[in-house]
N, CA and C of each residue as an Amber inpcrd file, in Angstrom:
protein
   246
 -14.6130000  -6.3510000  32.8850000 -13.5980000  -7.3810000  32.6150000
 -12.6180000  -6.9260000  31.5290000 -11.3030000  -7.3430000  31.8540000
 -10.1680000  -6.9460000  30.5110000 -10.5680000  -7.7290000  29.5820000
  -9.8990000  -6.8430000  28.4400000 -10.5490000  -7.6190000  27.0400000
  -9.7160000  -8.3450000  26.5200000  -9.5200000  -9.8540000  26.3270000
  -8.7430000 -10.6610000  25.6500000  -8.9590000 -10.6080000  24.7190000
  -7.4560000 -10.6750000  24.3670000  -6.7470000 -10.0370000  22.7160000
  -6.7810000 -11.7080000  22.1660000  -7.3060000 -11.8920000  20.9440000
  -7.0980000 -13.1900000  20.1970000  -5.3390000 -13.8200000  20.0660000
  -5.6630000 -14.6070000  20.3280000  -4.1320000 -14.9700000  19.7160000
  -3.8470000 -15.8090000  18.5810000  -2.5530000 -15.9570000  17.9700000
  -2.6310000 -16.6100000  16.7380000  -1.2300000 -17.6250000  17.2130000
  -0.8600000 -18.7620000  16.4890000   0.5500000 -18.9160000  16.4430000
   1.5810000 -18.3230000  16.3280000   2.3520000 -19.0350000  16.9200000
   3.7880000 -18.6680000  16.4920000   4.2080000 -18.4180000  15.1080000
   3.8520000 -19.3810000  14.2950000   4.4150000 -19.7130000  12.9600000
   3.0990000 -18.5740000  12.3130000   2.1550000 -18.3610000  12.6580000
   1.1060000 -17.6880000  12.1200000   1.7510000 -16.1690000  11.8460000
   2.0400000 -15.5230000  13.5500000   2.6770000 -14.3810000  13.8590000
   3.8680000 -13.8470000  13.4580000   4.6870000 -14.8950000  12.8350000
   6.3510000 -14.7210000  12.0120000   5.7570000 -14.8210000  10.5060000
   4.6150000 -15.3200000  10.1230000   4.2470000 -14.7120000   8.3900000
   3.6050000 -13.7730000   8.5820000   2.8970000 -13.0640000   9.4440000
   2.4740000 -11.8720000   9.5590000   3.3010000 -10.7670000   9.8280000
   4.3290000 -11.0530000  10.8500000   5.6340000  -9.8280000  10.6120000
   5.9910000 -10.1690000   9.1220000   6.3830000 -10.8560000   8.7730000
   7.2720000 -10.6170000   7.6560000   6.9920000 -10.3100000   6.5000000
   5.5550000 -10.6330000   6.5100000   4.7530000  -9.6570000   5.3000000
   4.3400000  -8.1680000   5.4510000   4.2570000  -8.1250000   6.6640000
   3.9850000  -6.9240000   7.1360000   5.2970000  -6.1740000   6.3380000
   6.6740000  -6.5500000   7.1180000   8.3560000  -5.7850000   6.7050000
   8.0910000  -5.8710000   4.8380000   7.3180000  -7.1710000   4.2860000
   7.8770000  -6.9470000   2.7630000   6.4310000  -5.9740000   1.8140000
   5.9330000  -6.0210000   2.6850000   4.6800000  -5.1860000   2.2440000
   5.1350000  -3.4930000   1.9250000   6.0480000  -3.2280000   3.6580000
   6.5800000  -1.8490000   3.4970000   7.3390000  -1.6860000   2.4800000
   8.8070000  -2.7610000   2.5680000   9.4200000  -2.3620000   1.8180000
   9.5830000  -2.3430000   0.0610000   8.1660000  -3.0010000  -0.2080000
   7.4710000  -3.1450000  -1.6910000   7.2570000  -1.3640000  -1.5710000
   6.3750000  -1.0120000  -0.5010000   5.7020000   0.3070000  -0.9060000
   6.7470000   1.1380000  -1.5800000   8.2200000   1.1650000  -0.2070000
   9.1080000   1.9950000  -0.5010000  10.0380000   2.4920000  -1.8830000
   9.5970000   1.0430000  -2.5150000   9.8990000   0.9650000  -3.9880000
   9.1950000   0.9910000  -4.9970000   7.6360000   1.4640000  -4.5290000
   6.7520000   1.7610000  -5.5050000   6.4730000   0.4460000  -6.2430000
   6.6020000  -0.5870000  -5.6480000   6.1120000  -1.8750000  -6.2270000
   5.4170000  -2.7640000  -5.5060000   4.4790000  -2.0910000  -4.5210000
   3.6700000  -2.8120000  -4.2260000   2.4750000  -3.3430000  -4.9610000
   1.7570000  -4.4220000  -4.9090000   0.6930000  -4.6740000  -5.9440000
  -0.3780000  -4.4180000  -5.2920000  -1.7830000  -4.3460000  -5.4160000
  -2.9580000  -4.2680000  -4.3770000  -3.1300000  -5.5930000  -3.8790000
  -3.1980000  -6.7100000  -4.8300000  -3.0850000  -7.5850000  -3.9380000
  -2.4980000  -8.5950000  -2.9060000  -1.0090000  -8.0620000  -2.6970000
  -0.2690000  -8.1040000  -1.6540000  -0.6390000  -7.4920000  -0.2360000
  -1.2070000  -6.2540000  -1.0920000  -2.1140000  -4.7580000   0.0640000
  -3.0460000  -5.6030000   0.4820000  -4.0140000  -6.4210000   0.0460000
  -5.4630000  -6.5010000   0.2900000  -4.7650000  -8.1080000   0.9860000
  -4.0740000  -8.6460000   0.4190000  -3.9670000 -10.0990000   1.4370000
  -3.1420000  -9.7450000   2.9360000  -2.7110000  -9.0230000   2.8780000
  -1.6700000  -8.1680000   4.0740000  -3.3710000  -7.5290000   5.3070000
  -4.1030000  -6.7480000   4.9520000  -5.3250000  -6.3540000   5.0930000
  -6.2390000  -7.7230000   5.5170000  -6.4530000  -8.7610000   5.0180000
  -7.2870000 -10.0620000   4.9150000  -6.5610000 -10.6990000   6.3390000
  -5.0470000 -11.0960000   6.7580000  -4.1130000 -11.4320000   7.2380000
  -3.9300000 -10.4280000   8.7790000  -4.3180000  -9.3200000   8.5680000
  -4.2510000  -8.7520000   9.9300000  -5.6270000  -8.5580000  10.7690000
  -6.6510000  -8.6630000   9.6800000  -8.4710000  -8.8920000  10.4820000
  -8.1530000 -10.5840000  10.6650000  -7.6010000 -11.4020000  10.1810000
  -7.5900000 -12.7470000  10.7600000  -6.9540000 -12.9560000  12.0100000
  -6.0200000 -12.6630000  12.0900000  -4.9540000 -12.4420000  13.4870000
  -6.1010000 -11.9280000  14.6710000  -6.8940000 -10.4150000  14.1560000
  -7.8460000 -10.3570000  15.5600000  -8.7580000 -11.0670000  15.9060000
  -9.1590000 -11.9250000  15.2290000  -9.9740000 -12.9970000  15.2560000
  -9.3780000 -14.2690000  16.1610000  -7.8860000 -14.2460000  16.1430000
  -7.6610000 -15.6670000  16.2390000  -7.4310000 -16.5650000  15.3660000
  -7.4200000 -16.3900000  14.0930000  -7.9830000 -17.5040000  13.1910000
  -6.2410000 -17.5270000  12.3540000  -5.3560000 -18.6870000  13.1590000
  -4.2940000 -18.6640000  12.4860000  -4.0950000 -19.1310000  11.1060000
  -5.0140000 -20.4770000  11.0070000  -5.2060000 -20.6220000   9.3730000
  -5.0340000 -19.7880000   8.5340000  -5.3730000 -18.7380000   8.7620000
  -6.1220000 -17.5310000   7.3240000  -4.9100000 -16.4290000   7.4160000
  -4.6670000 -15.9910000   8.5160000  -3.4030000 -15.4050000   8.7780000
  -1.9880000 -16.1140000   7.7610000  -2.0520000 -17.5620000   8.1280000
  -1.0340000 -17.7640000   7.4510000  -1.2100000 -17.8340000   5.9050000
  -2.0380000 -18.0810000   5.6180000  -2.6540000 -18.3220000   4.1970000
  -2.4960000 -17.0240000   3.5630000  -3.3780000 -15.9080000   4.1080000
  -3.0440000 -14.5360000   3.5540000  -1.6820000 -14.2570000   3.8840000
  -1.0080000 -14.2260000   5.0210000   0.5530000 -13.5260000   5.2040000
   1.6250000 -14.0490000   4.1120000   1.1410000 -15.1800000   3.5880000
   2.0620000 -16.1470000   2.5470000   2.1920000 -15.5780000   1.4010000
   0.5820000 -15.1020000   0.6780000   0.1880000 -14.3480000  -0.1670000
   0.8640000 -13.2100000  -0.0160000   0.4040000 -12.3850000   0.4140000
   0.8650000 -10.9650000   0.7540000   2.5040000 -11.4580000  -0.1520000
   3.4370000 -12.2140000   1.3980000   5.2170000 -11.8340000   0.8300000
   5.2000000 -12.7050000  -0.9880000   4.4570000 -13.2750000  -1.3020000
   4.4750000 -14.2480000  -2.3420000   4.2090000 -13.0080000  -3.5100000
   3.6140000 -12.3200000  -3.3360000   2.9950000 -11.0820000  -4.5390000
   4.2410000  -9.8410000  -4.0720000   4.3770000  -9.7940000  -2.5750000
   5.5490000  -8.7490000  -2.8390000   7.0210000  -9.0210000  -4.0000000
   7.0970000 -10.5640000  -3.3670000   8.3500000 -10.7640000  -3.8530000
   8.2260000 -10.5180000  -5.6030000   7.2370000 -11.2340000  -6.3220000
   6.8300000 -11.0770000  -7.4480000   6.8060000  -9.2640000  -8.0910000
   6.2590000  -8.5770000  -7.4320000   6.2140000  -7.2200000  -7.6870000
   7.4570000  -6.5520000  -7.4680000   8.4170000  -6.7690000  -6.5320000
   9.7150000  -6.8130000  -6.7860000  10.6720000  -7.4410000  -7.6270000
  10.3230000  -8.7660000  -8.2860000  11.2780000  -8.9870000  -9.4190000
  10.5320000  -8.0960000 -10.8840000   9.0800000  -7.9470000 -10.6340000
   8.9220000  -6.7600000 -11.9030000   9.8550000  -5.7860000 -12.0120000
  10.5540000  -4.8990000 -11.2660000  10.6830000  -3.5860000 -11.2190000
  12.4700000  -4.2150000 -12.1040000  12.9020000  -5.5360000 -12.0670000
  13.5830000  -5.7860000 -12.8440000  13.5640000  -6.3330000 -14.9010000
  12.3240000  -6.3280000 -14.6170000  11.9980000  -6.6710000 -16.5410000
  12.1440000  -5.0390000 -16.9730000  12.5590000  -5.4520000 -18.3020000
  12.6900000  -4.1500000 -18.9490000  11.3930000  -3.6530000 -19.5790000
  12.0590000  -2.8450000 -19.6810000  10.5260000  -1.6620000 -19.7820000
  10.2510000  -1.8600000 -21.3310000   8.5510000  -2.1130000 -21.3250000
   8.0100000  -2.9720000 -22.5360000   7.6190000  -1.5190000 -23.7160000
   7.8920000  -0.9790000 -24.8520000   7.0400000  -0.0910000 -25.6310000
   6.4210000  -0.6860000 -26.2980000   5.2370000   0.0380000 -26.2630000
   4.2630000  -0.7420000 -27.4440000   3.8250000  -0.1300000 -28.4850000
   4.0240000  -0.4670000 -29.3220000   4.4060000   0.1130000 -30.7610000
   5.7200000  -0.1960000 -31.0870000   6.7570000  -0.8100000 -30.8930000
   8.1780000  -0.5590000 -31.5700000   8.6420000  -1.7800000 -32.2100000
């Protein structure tokens, strides 16, 4: 028998692309955080499952920590000692 692929929502499957796109383009700027990595990771074993809840929950996370790790790369750079 063919093997049925889980499915997730619609709305599930558009926070999973789009964390997926801000996940890369964190990497590309060296500002990704791990835990953007690890909810991005959490968010794509949910999807094979089926389990749109968690998908969206982690995919939210994921762009929510990218975006954050991208406004870091705008604070100025802290010395300590000065």
């Amino acid at each position: 028998p063919a093997e049925t692929k889980a499915t997730i929502s619609a709305e599930a499957q558009a926070a999973l692309t789009a964390a997926q796109a801000d996940v890369k383009a964190a990497k590309a700027k060296n500002a990704l955080w791990t835990t953007a990595e690890s909810a991005l990771k959490a968010a794509e074993e949910a999807a094979g499952k089926g389990d749109s809840a968690t998908v969206l929950k982690q995919a939210k996370l994921a762009s929510d920590h990218v975006k954050k790790g991208m406004a870091q790369l705008d604070y100025p750079v802290l010395k300590v000692g000065d």
